[in-house]
Every structure is written in structure tokens, then in C-alpha cells.
Amino acid sequence: MSALAALFVLSSAIPAASSQASSASAKQVFGAFLACKADIFSLLGSDRADFGAAVIGPYDWSISDGVTGQTIAFAAPVDVGGLPLTGYVQFEAVGIAVPHFAWGFEVERRVSDVAKAIEGMLPGARFVAQDGGALELKLDAQSVPQGDASVAPEDSYRKIVVHQANSPLRSLVMCDASKDRMAELAIDEETGRRRLPAAEDLFPSVRRPAVKTNHILDAFVACKPSFFEVLKAERRIFPRVRIEPWESPDNAPHIPEAENTYNETVTFEHPVEIGGLRIVRFLQRKTVQSGEPTRFAWAFQVAQTPDGVARAISAQYGVRFTDYWSLVDKDVGATPVSQHLTLRSYFDPDEQATVTCAPDEAETRDFRLPEGAETFGWAPLGPPPVSRGNRLINALLQCRLDFFEALGEERNAFGKVAFKEAAGPYRRDGDAARAPMRVAFEKPVYASGFMLTGYIQRRVNVAGEMKLRWGFQSPLNMSRIESTAEGRTGSVRVAGKGWLLDLETDETGYTPSPDLEFDEGFLGCTTPLASGMEPPKSGDLFLK
């Protein structure tokens, strides 16, 4: 594959939101780069190449099995002579007629503008148009190959190629050289071939001046339990909140050795700007095993993409992330950012990010995770959480009549309910029978691992006997609802035998009622209705 063909698949660097000032060191580095010689890499690996590297990822090699490389996105554009550099790309092509190396920068300018600027930096240089809209500048074309007999003299080359990147407004300016021109590169011990330096060795993370960027963000990125002291002390900067505790649907509380996870979500009334991050939620989690907490994690949900979050953190702390959003190994311990900090993509509904701290057990020994209300104070937004979720759900799973009493006690948690006289689906149209009365909750309600969105009850005729079907609506499918019920009770439902206790929970679990039923988006009971007996009215259950 030719160098020109390879340029078609160079992955673009992450677009940055702001511009750094031009620096003499950046100009010197770029000037040395234009010579297209191997000694540039020692310069790129020095503190003089402080270009604010943010994310290191793999080069898109899908066009050829013989092409491998890396991309490095900068936290913000680096200006060199009017050319904003937004990232770096390098690759090596082997297993082809003329093995070669390519390395260079993505520039936030058109191809013609980049070529014109470089011609101004290299007196007498003139780019020549090539196929596909690329421009090429050959360097020392008359030189003799440097001692590599495997490359014929006519195949030896060193050149600069400027090609369009992922849009007409972005270009890639690449040095491209046949392998004989790169004799100074180190030899890989495994392959026996010369190789480009690892991306982690280029554009090193540089310690920023010891200036506090933001008190809360400084404490957060350190991923230490002391963060909660700072968060509580600074809670005045946060708007009003809604706090929702919820358990993992995979919890198995009747198995002491099982790991059970308990979460809290704190939603802010409006986004909060902290250190360049637009934070919309705070989340925290603890894992309990044999009655003792074993692991903790806490996170901010940010109304920015993971790319944007990585750039913001990199710009402030000089740290680099991998393409899967954890710290580059060589930066661990070199910056204030903890190795336990990770980024993840989160859709709500557009792409956002969660920035999570999950320290190891040694760092959280004897730590007690404060409840959301302890940290943020009283939560005035939205309905309050269910106060006795286990009582409510246990009564439902056993189809006990005290369920209706428990439901009435929790009516505040369901918020401003809406009574749907028209029939509504349990989960999707056609999933279940139509219900003549459906109570829709103001917001999803979490109780004992279940997400509940409404209440349904209706009379049904079962083999000539009138019965009442009652229970909760859920956005989950039937298999997910049933598996959560099994975990909550320590039981399993066996075909032809009904509910049986799991051996591990023989003394602590319980079997659900044989009247318990599951459907797509429904968890509830079908129980006998005595002659002349009226079922409880939905209005009486949910209206104050």
C-alpha cells in the first residue's frame, strides 16, 4: 500500500474547543518535523513537545493488515505559524513492496492553506498535486539510499504529503519515508524490524503549575474518600436536588456470601459548571458482602462527550487517557489524577459521560459512604423515595392483602399520578391484555431492585371464576422481572413444581405466592375475588 493510499484512513484527532497560544517551542518542534528525519522523535519525547496530549488511541489499520499505528488528540489546538495542530498520527506499513513510515499532524485548515504555509516556512519548496486531491513535496530526492539493500534506489524516498482529513476544513500533514531513510529508528526485539517509538513516549505529560483549578474537581480526580468532606463543605454551589436510592436488580440478599450493590442518584435542578465540566448528576455505589461493605465508587454524570471530558481534564492536569478512557500507564502517579479515574459513554438521551472513581479496597478501609442527604442536604425536588421498599415488594411477591396498606403508606413516592381510563400497554403494544384502569407514576419509582412506572388492576374471568389482577407496570421485560424476583426471594421457579427455595437460602429466603404472575412489563398477582366483593379503587390507593 502506498503512503498516499494509507493517508485515506488516518483517523481524525478529537476536535478541540479552545486554542492555545503559539509558543516558540511548538514552532521549533514543527520546524524540525518538516525535515522528516528520525531525530524528530527524541524532540517529540521531550518536555519541549508539551502539546497537551489528551487521548492516545490506535490508528485505523482496517485498510491493510500490514499497517499499524497510533493517534494522539491534543486537549486544545497548538498554533504554529497560523496552523492550529489538533492531533498527531503515526503509522508504519510493513509486508508490502516498499515498507515505509509516516508521522504527522492533523491541522484545522484546508489542504491548500496548509501547503501554502509550509512553502512559506521552507524557502523554494513547492508542492505538487497528486491523485485524490493530495499535495506532495519531495525531499532530498537525489540522495543515495542509506545502506539498506532491500530497497532499490528508485524506491527510496522522503516526502511531505498534505491530504484532507475527515472534512474539507481539516488536513493531515504527514512525513512519509521509505524504511532505508529511517536507519536511526530502534529495532524491535520481537520482530527484528525497525519501529516507531510508542505513542506513550511522545508528547509526555507535563506537570502543570501548582495552582488549584477547582477545589471540588481537585478532590474528585484524586479519588480519595476525603472528597466527600470537600463536597459537603462546598454543597452551597449546587442547586436543589432529587435523591433516588436504588438497589441492583441482581442483588441476592438471602445469600450472605453474595455481592449486593446499593446505589444513590443525585439529580441537580440544572447543570453545574465545575472545572470546565457541566455536571448534571452525582452517583454513588457501595458493594456489600457478608454484611460488610467491600467496594465503593462515585461518579459525576457530565453533559459532555467522553472526548470533551478527557480534553478538559487533560488541559488542567496534564494527564493523558487511552482510547478506552483510563489513564496512560506512564502517567500514573505523575499527575494529581488517580489511576482509579475512568470515563464512560452514557446516553441521556444524547451522548454524555460518566467520570467514575472506583478506588481499591486498601484506600477505602474503614470508610463509611455518606448518604446523599448527608452530603447535599434535604432533597426538595421530585417525589421522595420509597421508604419501606422491602415491605411493599415482599407483600406483592407473596400476594398478601397487606400490600394495599403498604401501597397507601408509600403514596407520596409515586408523585402526581395520572389515571388512564383508556387501556394502556404494560410495556409495548400487544404485549399483554388491555387494562381498564392504569395509574401512571410521575417518575420511575425504585423499590428492591425493581423499576416501577405504574399500577394496574382489572377483573378477569379465570375458568368461570372472577378474579382480580393487580400489580406494577415496569419498562423491563418478563425474563428480567422474573430473575429479579428470584434474587429477592432466594427462590427459583421450576416448571411443573412451582417455586422452590434455593439450597443456599433455605433458612432465610421465602417462596413467592403461586398466584404471582409475570408478563412483559408487569409484575403482580391474580387472586380470587369473593362474590359481591368490590376491589379497592385505584383512586383510594393513590389519592391523598
Coordinates of C-alpha atoms in Angstrom, one line a residue:
M1 CA 0.0 0.0 0.0
S2 CA 1.4 3.4 -0.9
A3 CA 1.8 6.3 1.6
L4 CA -0.8 8.2 -0.3
A5 CA -3.4 5.4 0.0
A6 CA -2.6 5.0 3.6
L7 CA -3.4 8.6 4.3
F8 CA -7.0 8.0 3.3
V9 CA -7.6 6.0 6.5
L10 CA -5.9 8.2 9.1
S11 CA -8.3 8.6 11.9
S12 CA -9.1 12.1 12.8
A13 CA -8.0 13.7 16.1
I14 CA -10.6 14.9 18.6
P15 CA -11.8 18.4 17.7
A16 CA -10.9 20.8 20.5
A17 CA -13.0 23.6 21.8
S18 CA -10.4 26.3 22.5
S19 CA -7.0 27.4 21.2
Q20 CA -3.6 27.6 23.0
A21 CA -1.3 30.5 22.4
S22 CA 1.5 30.0 19.9
S23 CA 4.9 29.1 21.6
A24 CA 8.4 29.3 20.4
S25 CA 9.0 25.6 21.4
A26 CA 6.0 24.5 19.4
K27 CA 7.3 26.3 16.3
Q28 CA 10.8 24.8 16.8
V29 CA 9.3 21.3 17.0
F30 CA 7.2 21.8 13.9
G31 CA 10.2 23.2 12.1
A32 CA 12.2 20.1 12.9
F33 CA 9.3 17.9 11.9
L34 CA 9.4 19.4 8.4
A35 CA 12.8 17.8 7.8
C36 CA 11.1 14.4 8.0
K37 CA 14.0 12.7 9.7
A38 CA 14.1 10.2 12.6
D39 CA 15.8 12.6 15.1
I40 CA 12.4 14.4 15.4
F41 CA 11.2 11.6 17.8
S42 CA 13.7 12.5 20.5
L43 CA 12.3 16.0 20.3
L44 CA 8.7 14.8 20.4
G45 CA 9.6 12.8 23.5
S46 CA 11.0 15.8 25.4
D47 CA 9.3 18.5 27.6
R48 CA 9.7 20.8 24.6
A49 CA 6.8 19.0 22.9
D50 CA 4.3 20.0 25.6
F51 CA 1.4 20.0 23.1
G52 CA -1.2 19.0 25.8
A53 CA -1.8 15.4 24.7
A54 CA -5.2 14.2 25.8
V55 CA -6.2 10.9 24.3
I56 CA -4.0 8.2 22.8
G57 CA -5.7 5.7 20.6
P58 CA -5.0 3.1 17.9
Y59 CA -4.6 4.0 14.3
D60 CA -7.3 2.7 12.0
W61 CA -5.5 -0.1 10.2
S62 CA -8.5 -1.7 8.6
I63 CA -7.4 -0.9 5.1
S64 CA -4.4 -3.2 5.4
D65 CA -3.2 -5.9 7.8
G66 CA 0.3 -4.5 7.4
V67 CA -0.4 -1.1 8.8
T68 CA -0.3 -0.3 12.5
G69 CA 0.0 3.0 14.4
Q70 CA -1.4 5.4 16.9
T71 CA -3.2 8.7 17.1
I72 CA -2.8 11.3 19.8
A73 CA -5.5 14.0 20.3
F74 CA -4.5 17.3 21.8
A75 CA -6.5 18.9 24.6
A76 CA -6.6 22.2 22.6
P77 CA -5.2 23.3 19.2
V78 CA -1.5 24.2 19.3
D79 CA -0.7 27.2 17.0
V80 CA 2.4 27.1 14.9
G81 CA 2.7 29.9 12.4
G82 CA -1.0 30.2 11.9
L83 CA -1.6 26.4 11.6
P84 CA -3.7 25.0 14.5
L85 CA -2.5 21.5 15.2
T86 CA -5.2 19.4 16.8
G87 CA -3.6 16.0 17.0
Y88 CA -0.7 13.7 16.0
V89 CA -0.8 10.5 13.9
Q90 CA 1.8 7.9 13.1
F91 CA 1.9 4.5 11.4
E92 CA 4.2 2.0 9.9
A93 CA 3.4 -0.1 6.8
V94 CA 5.2 -3.5 6.5
G95 CA 4.7 -6.6 4.4
I96 CA 4.4 -4.5 1.2
A97 CA 6.8 -3.9 -1.7
V98 CA 8.3 -0.8 -0.1
P99 CA 7.9 -0.7 3.7
H100 CA 7.7 2.8 5.0
F101 CA 6.9 5.0 8.0
A102 CA 4.6 8.0 8.2
W103 CA 4.0 10.5 11.0
G104 CA 2.5 14.0 11.2
F105 CA -0.2 16.3 12.5
E106 CA -3.9 17.0 11.9
V107 CA -4.4 20.7 11.1
E108 CA -7.6 22.7 11.4
R109 CA -7.1 24.2 7.9
R110 CA -7.7 23.3 4.3
V111 CA -5.1 21.4 2.3
S112 CA -4.2 24.3 0.1
D113 CA -3.8 26.6 3.2
V114 CA -1.5 24.1 4.9
A115 CA 0.7 23.6 1.8
K116 CA 1.0 27.4 1.3
A117 CA 2.0 27.9 5.0
I118 CA 4.7 25.2 4.7
E119 CA 6.0 26.7 1.5
G120 CA 6.4 29.9 3.4
M121 CA 8.5 28.1 6.1
L122 CA 10.7 26.2 3.5
P123 CA 12.1 28.7 1.0
G124 CA 12.0 27.4 -2.5
A125 CA 9.6 24.5 -1.7
R126 CA 6.7 23.8 -4.0
F127 CA 4.0 21.1 -3.5
V128 CA 2.9 19.1 -6.5
A129 CA -0.7 17.9 -6.9
Q130 CA -1.3 14.1 -6.7
D131 CA -4.3 11.9 -7.2
G132 CA -7.2 12.2 -4.7
G133 CA -6.5 15.9 -4.0
A134 CA -3.3 15.4 -2.1
L135 CA -0.3 17.7 -2.4
E136 CA 3.2 16.3 -2.2
L137 CA 6.6 17.8 -1.6
K138 CA 9.6 15.5 -2.2
L139 CA 12.7 16.0 0.0
D140 CA 16.4 15.2 -0.9
A141 CA 15.2 13.3 -4.0
Q142 CA 18.7 12.8 -5.3
S143 CA 20.1 11.2 -2.1
V144 CA 21.5 7.7 -2.1
P145 CA 19.7 5.0 0.0
Q146 CA 21.2 4.7 3.4
G147 CA 22.7 1.3 3.4
D148 CA 19.5 -0.9 3.1
A149 CA 20.0 -3.2 0.1
S150 CA 16.4 -4.4 0.3
V151 CA 15.2 -1.0 -1.1
A152 CA 16.0 -0.2 -4.7
P153 CA 17.4 3.3 -5.3
E154 CA 14.3 4.2 -7.3
D155 CA 12.1 3.2 -4.4
S156 CA 13.9 5.2 -1.8
Y157 CA 12.1 8.4 -0.8
R158 CA 11.4 11.0 1.8
K159 CA 8.5 13.4 1.3
I160 CA 5.8 15.6 2.9
V161 CA 2.2 14.8 1.9
V162 CA -0.8 17.0 2.8
H163 CA -4.2 15.3 2.5
Q164 CA -7.8 16.1 3.5
A165 CA -8.7 14.6 6.9
N166 CA -12.3 13.9 7.9
S167 CA -13.7 17.2 6.5
P168 CA -12.6 19.8 3.9
L169 CA -11.7 22.1 6.8
R170 CA -9.2 19.7 8.3
S171 CA -6.0 18.3 6.8
L172 CA -3.3 15.8 7.6
V173 CA 0.3 16.9 7.0
M174 CA 2.5 13.8 7.1
C175 CA 6.1 12.9 6.7
D176 CA 6.5 9.7 4.7
A177 CA 9.8 7.9 4.3
S178 CA 10.9 4.5 3.0
K179 CA 12.5 2.3 5.6
D180 CA 16.0 2.8 4.3
R181 CA 15.7 6.5 5.2
M182 CA 14.9 5.7 8.9
A183 CA 18.0 3.8 9.9
E184 CA 18.2 5.7 13.2
L185 CA 15.0 4.1 14.5
A186 CA 15.3 1.4 17.2
I187 CA 14.9 -2.3 16.3
D188 CA 12.0 -4.2 17.8
E189 CA 13.4 -7.3 19.6
E190 CA 10.4 -9.4 18.8
T191 CA 10.1 -8.7 15.1
G192 CA 13.7 -7.7 14.3
R193 CA 12.3 -4.7 12.3
R194 CA 12.8 -1.0 12.9
R195 CA 9.8 0.6 14.6
L196 CA 8.4 4.0 15.5
P197 CA 8.5 4.9 19.2
A198 CA 5.5 4.1 21.3
A199 CA 2.9 6.8 21.4
E200 CA 3.1 6.9 25.2
D201 CA 6.7 8.1 24.8
L202 CA 5.7 11.1 22.7
F203 CA 4.2 14.4 23.9
P204 CA 4.9 13.5 27.5
S205 CA 2.5 14.6 30.3
V206 CA 4.0 17.7 31.9
R207 CA 3.2 18.8 35.4
R208 CA 1.1 21.9 35.4
P209 CA 1.9 24.8 37.8
A210 CA 0.8 24.1 41.3
V211 CA -2.3 26.2 41.0
K212 CA -5.7 25.0 42.2
T213 CA -8.0 24.7 39.3
N214 CA -11.2 24.0 41.2
H215 CA -11.4 22.8 44.8
I216 CA -14.1 20.2 44.2
L217 CA -12.5 18.9 40.9
D218 CA -9.1 18.6 42.5
A219 CA -10.5 16.5 45.3
F220 CA -12.6 14.4 42.9
V221 CA -9.9 13.4 40.4
A222 CA -7.7 12.3 43.4
C223 CA -10.3 9.5 44.0
K224 CA -9.9 9.6 47.8
P225 CA -12.7 9.3 50.4
S226 CA -11.7 12.8 51.7
F227 CA -13.6 14.0 48.5
F228 CA -16.8 13.8 50.4
E229 CA -15.6 16.2 53.1
V230 CA -14.9 18.7 50.3
L231 CA -18.2 18.0 48.6
K232 CA -20.2 18.6 51.8
A233 CA -18.3 21.8 52.6
E234 CA -19.0 23.1 49.1
R235 CA -22.6 22.0 48.7
R236 CA -23.8 25.6 48.6
I237 CA -22.7 25.8 45.0
F238 CA -25.1 23.1 44.0
P239 CA -28.8 23.8 43.1
R240 CA -31.7 21.9 44.5
V241 CA -31.5 18.1 44.2
R242 CA -33.6 15.0 43.9
I243 CA -32.1 11.9 45.6
E244 CA -33.1 8.4 44.5
P245 CA -31.7 5.3 46.2
W246 CA -31.9 2.0 44.3
E247 CA -30.6 -1.5 44.5
S248 CA -29.1 -3.5 41.8
P249 CA -31.7 -5.9 40.2
D250 CA -29.1 -8.6 40.5
N251 CA -29.0 -8.4 44.3
A252 CA -29.5 -11.7 46.2
P253 CA -29.9 -10.5 49.8
H254 CA -30.7 -14.0 51.1
I255 CA -27.2 -15.3 50.2
P256 CA -24.7 -13.8 52.7
E257 CA -21.7 -14.5 50.5
A258 CA -23.3 -12.8 47.5
E259 CA -22.2 -9.3 46.5
N260 CA -25.1 -6.9 46.7
T261 CA -24.9 -3.4 45.3
Y262 CA -26.7 -0.3 46.6
N263 CA -26.8 3.0 44.7
E264 CA -27.9 6.5 45.0
T265 CA -28.5 9.0 42.2
V266 CA -28.5 12.8 43.0
T267 CA -30.0 14.8 40.1
F268 CA -29.4 18.5 40.1
E269 CA -32.1 21.0 39.2
H270 CA -29.8 22.4 36.5
P271 CA -26.2 21.7 35.3
V272 CA -23.4 22.9 37.5
E273 CA -20.1 24.1 36.0
I274 CA -17.1 22.7 37.8
G275 CA -13.7 23.0 36.3
G276 CA -14.9 23.1 32.8
L277 CA -17.4 20.2 33.3
R278 CA -21.2 20.6 33.0
I279 CA -22.3 18.3 35.7
V280 CA -25.9 17.1 35.8
R281 CA -25.9 14.2 38.3
F282 CA -23.8 12.7 41.1
L283 CA -23.9 8.9 41.6
Q284 CA -22.5 6.7 44.3
R285 CA -22.4 3.0 44.9
K286 CA -21.3 0.6 47.6
T287 CA -21.0 -3.2 47.4
V288 CA -21.8 -5.3 50.5
Q289 CA -20.7 -8.9 51.1
S290 CA -21.4 -10.9 54.3
G291 CA -22.9 -7.8 55.9
E292 CA -19.7 -5.7 55.3
P293 CA -19.1 -3.0 52.7
T294 CA -16.2 -4.1 50.4
R295 CA -16.1 -1.6 47.5
F296 CA -17.1 1.9 46.8
A297 CA -17.5 4.1 43.7
W298 CA -18.7 7.6 43.0
A299 CA -19.2 9.5 39.8
F300 CA -20.3 12.7 38.1
Q301 CA -22.6 12.5 35.0
V302 CA -21.4 15.2 32.7
A303 CA -23.3 16.8 29.8
Q304 CA -20.3 16.4 27.5
T305 CA -18.9 13.5 25.5
P306 CA -16.1 11.4 26.9
D307 CA -13.8 13.2 24.4
G308 CA -14.7 16.6 25.7
V309 CA -14.3 15.5 29.4
A310 CA -10.9 14.0 28.6
R311 CA -9.8 17.2 26.9
A312 CA -11.0 19.3 29.9
I313 CA -9.2 17.2 32.5
S314 CA -6.0 16.9 30.3
A315 CA -5.8 20.6 29.8
Q316 CA -5.9 21.2 33.6
Y317 CA -3.8 18.4 35.0
G318 CA -1.5 17.4 32.1
V319 CA -2.7 13.8 32.1
R320 CA -3.3 11.5 29.1
F321 CA -6.1 9.0 28.5
T322 CA -6.2 5.8 26.4
D323 CA -8.9 5.4 23.8
Y324 CA -10.8 3.3 26.3
W325 CA -10.8 6.2 28.8
S326 CA -8.3 5.2 31.5
L327 CA -5.0 6.8 32.3
V328 CA -2.0 6.1 30.2
D329 CA 0.3 3.8 32.3
K330 CA 3.2 6.2 32.2
D331 CA 1.1 9.0 33.7
V332 CA 0.0 7.0 36.7
G333 CA 1.5 8.8 39.7
A334 CA 2.9 11.6 37.7
T335 CA -0.2 13.9 37.9
P336 CA -2.8 14.7 40.6
V337 CA -5.3 12.4 38.7
S338 CA -5.8 9.0 40.2
Q339 CA -5.3 5.8 38.2
H340 CA -8.8 4.8 39.5
L341 CA -10.5 7.5 37.5
T342 CA -12.2 6.3 34.3
L343 CA -14.6 7.8 31.7
R344 CA -17.5 6.1 30.1
S345 CA -20.1 7.0 27.5
Y346 CA -23.6 7.5 28.7
F347 CA -26.7 8.3 26.7
D348 CA -29.3 10.5 28.3
P349 CA -30.7 10.8 25.6
D350 CA -27.7 12.2 23.7
E351 CA -24.1 11.1 24.4
Q352 CA -22.8 12.2 27.7
A353 CA -20.1 10.9 30.0
T354 CA -19.8 9.4 33.5
V355 CA -16.5 10.2 35.2
T356 CA -16.1 7.5 37.9
C357 CA -13.7 7.0 40.8
A358 CA -13.5 3.3 42.0
P359 CA -10.6 3.2 44.4
D360 CA -9.3 -0.2 45.6
E361 CA -10.2 -1.6 49.0
A362 CA -6.9 -0.6 50.6
E363 CA -7.8 3.1 50.1
T364 CA -11.3 2.8 51.5
R365 CA -10.7 0.7 54.6
D366 CA -12.9 1.9 57.5
F367 CA -14.7 4.3 55.1
R368 CA -18.4 4.9 55.5
L369 CA -20.1 6.2 52.4
P370 CA -22.4 9.0 53.5
E371 CA -25.9 9.0 52.2
G372 CA -26.8 11.5 49.5
A373 CA -28.9 13.6 52.0
E374 CA -25.9 13.9 54.3
T375 CA -23.8 15.3 51.6
F376 CA -26.3 17.5 49.7
G377 CA -28.9 18.2 52.4
W378 CA -32.6 18.0 52.1
A379 CA -33.9 17.0 48.7
P380 CA -36.8 19.1 47.7
L381 CA -37.2 18.1 44.1
G382 CA -39.5 15.4 42.9
P383 CA -41.3 12.7 44.8
P384 CA -39.5 11.2 47.8
P385 CA -38.0 7.7 47.5
V386 CA -39.9 4.6 48.7
S387 CA -39.3 4.4 52.5
R388 CA -40.0 0.7 53.1
G389 CA -39.4 -0.9 49.7
N390 CA -38.8 -4.4 51.1
R391 CA -42.2 -4.5 52.9
L392 CA -44.0 -3.3 49.8
I393 CA -42.3 -5.7 47.4
N394 CA -42.4 -8.7 49.7
A395 CA -46.1 -8.3 50.2
L396 CA -46.5 -8.2 46.4
L397 CA -44.4 -11.2 45.7
Q398 CA -46.3 -13.2 48.3
C399 CA -49.6 -11.7 47.1
R400 CA -50.6 -10.7 50.6
L401 CA -53.5 -8.3 51.2
D402 CA -51.4 -6.1 53.4
F403 CA -49.8 -5.0 50.1
F404 CA -52.6 -2.4 49.7
E405 CA -51.9 -1.0 53.1
A406 CA -48.2 -0.7 52.3
L407 CA -49.1 0.9 48.9
G408 CA -51.1 3.5 50.7
E409 CA -48.3 4.3 53.1
E410 CA -45.9 4.9 50.1
R411 CA -48.3 7.0 48.1
N412 CA -46.1 10.1 48.3
A413 CA -43.3 8.2 46.5
F414 CA -45.5 7.9 43.4
G415 CA -45.8 11.7 43.0
K416 CA -48.5 13.3 40.9
V417 CA -50.2 10.2 39.4
A418 CA -52.3 10.2 36.2
F419 CA -55.3 7.9 35.9
K420 CA -55.5 6.4 32.5
E421 CA -59.1 5.4 31.8
A422 CA -58.1 4.4 28.3
A423 CA -56.4 1.0 28.0
G424 CA -52.6 1.1 28.1
P425 CA -49.9 -1.4 27.3
Y426 CA -47.9 -2.9 30.0
R427 CA -44.6 -2.4 28.1
R428 CA -45.3 -2.4 24.4
D429 CA -48.4 -2.5 22.3
G430 CA -49.7 -6.1 22.1
D431 CA -47.6 -7.4 25.0
A432 CA -50.4 -8.0 27.4
A433 CA -54.2 -7.7 27.9
R434 CA -55.6 -4.3 27.9
A435 CA -56.2 -2.8 31.4
P436 CA -59.3 -0.7 32.1
M437 CA -57.5 1.3 34.8
R438 CA -53.8 2.2 34.8
V439 CA -52.2 4.6 37.2
A440 CA -49.1 6.2 35.7
F441 CA -46.5 7.5 38.2
E442 CA -44.9 10.9 37.9
K443 CA -41.4 9.4 37.6
P444 CA -40.0 5.9 37.7
V445 CA -40.0 4.5 41.3
Y446 CA -37.3 2.2 42.6
A447 CA -38.1 -0.5 45.1
S448 CA -36.0 -3.6 46.0
G449 CA -34.3 -3.8 42.6
F450 CA -37.5 -3.2 40.5
M451 CA -38.2 -0.1 38.4
L452 CA -41.9 0.7 38.6
T453 CA -43.7 3.1 36.3
G454 CA -47.4 2.5 37.1
Y455 CA -50.0 0.4 38.8
I456 CA -52.6 -1.8 37.0
Q457 CA -55.7 -3.7 38.3
R458 CA -58.6 -5.3 36.5
R459 CA -61.1 -8.0 36.9
V460 CA -60.5 -11.2 35.0
N461 CA -62.6 -14.4 34.4
V462 CA -60.5 -17.5 35.0
A463 CA -62.4 -20.7 34.2
G464 CA -65.7 -19.1 35.2
E465 CA -64.3 -17.6 38.4
M466 CA -64.0 -13.8 38.8
K467 CA -60.5 -12.8 40.0
L468 CA -58.6 -9.6 40.4
R469 CA -55.3 -9.0 38.7
W470 CA -53.2 -6.3 40.3
G471 CA -49.6 -5.2 40.4
F472 CA -47.0 -2.9 39.0
Q473 CA -46.1 -1.8 35.5
S474 CA -42.4 -1.8 34.6
P475 CA -40.3 -0.9 31.5
L476 CA -38.5 -4.3 31.9
N477 CA -39.2 -7.5 30.0
M478 CA -40.6 -10.6 31.6
S479 CA -37.4 -12.5 32.0
R480 CA -35.6 -9.6 33.7
I481 CA -38.6 -9.1 36.1
E482 CA -38.6 -12.8 37.0
S483 CA -34.9 -13.0 37.6
T484 CA -35.0 -10.0 39.9
A485 CA -37.9 -11.7 41.8
E486 CA -35.8 -14.9 42.1
G487 CA -32.9 -12.9 43.6
R488 CA -35.1 -11.0 46.0
T489 CA -36.7 -14.2 47.4
G490 CA -33.9 -16.7 47.1
S491 CA -36.2 -18.9 45.1
V492 CA -36.4 -20.4 41.6
R493 CA -39.4 -21.2 39.6
V494 CA -39.3 -24.8 38.3
A495 CA -41.6 -26.0 35.5
G496 CA -44.3 -28.3 36.9
K497 CA -43.2 -27.7 40.5
G498 CA -43.7 -24.0 41.1
W499 CA -41.4 -22.0 43.3
L500 CA -38.6 -23.8 45.2
L501 CA -36.1 -22.4 47.7
D502 CA -32.5 -22.3 46.6
L503 CA -30.4 -24.5 48.8
E504 CA -28.2 -21.6 49.8
T505 CA -31.2 -19.7 51.2
D506 CA -33.2 -22.5 52.8
E507 CA -33.4 -20.7 56.1
T508 CA -33.5 -17.1 55.1
G509 CA -35.4 -16.9 51.8
Y510 CA -39.1 -17.5 51.0
T511 CA -41.1 -18.7 48.1
P512 CA -43.4 -16.3 46.2
S513 CA -47.1 -17.0 46.1
P514 CA -48.4 -19.4 43.4
D515 CA -50.7 -16.5 42.4
L516 CA -47.7 -14.4 41.4
E517 CA -47.5 -13.7 37.7
F518 CA -45.1 -12.1 35.3
D519 CA -45.8 -10.6 31.9
E520 CA -44.0 -8.3 29.5
G521 CA -43.7 -5.1 31.7
F522 CA -45.9 -6.5 34.5
L523 CA -45.3 -7.9 38.0
G524 CA -48.4 -8.8 40.0
C525 CA -50.9 -11.2 41.3
T526 CA -54.2 -12.8 40.2
T527 CA -56.2 -13.6 43.3
P528 CA -59.8 -14.8 44.0
L529 CA -62.5 -12.1 44.3
A530 CA -65.3 -13.1 46.7
S531 CA -68.8 -12.9 45.4
G532 CA -70.2 -9.4 45.7
M533 CA -66.8 -8.0 46.9
E534 CA -65.6 -4.8 45.3
P535 CA -61.8 -4.5 44.7
P536 CA -60.1 -1.4 46.2
K537 CA -60.4 1.6 43.9
S538 CA -57.2 2.9 42.4
G539 CA -58.2 6.5 43.4
D540 CA -58.4 5.4 47.1
L541 CA -54.9 3.9 46.9
F542 CA -53.1 6.8 45.3
L543 CA -55.0 10.0 46.2
K544 CA -54.3 11.6 49.5

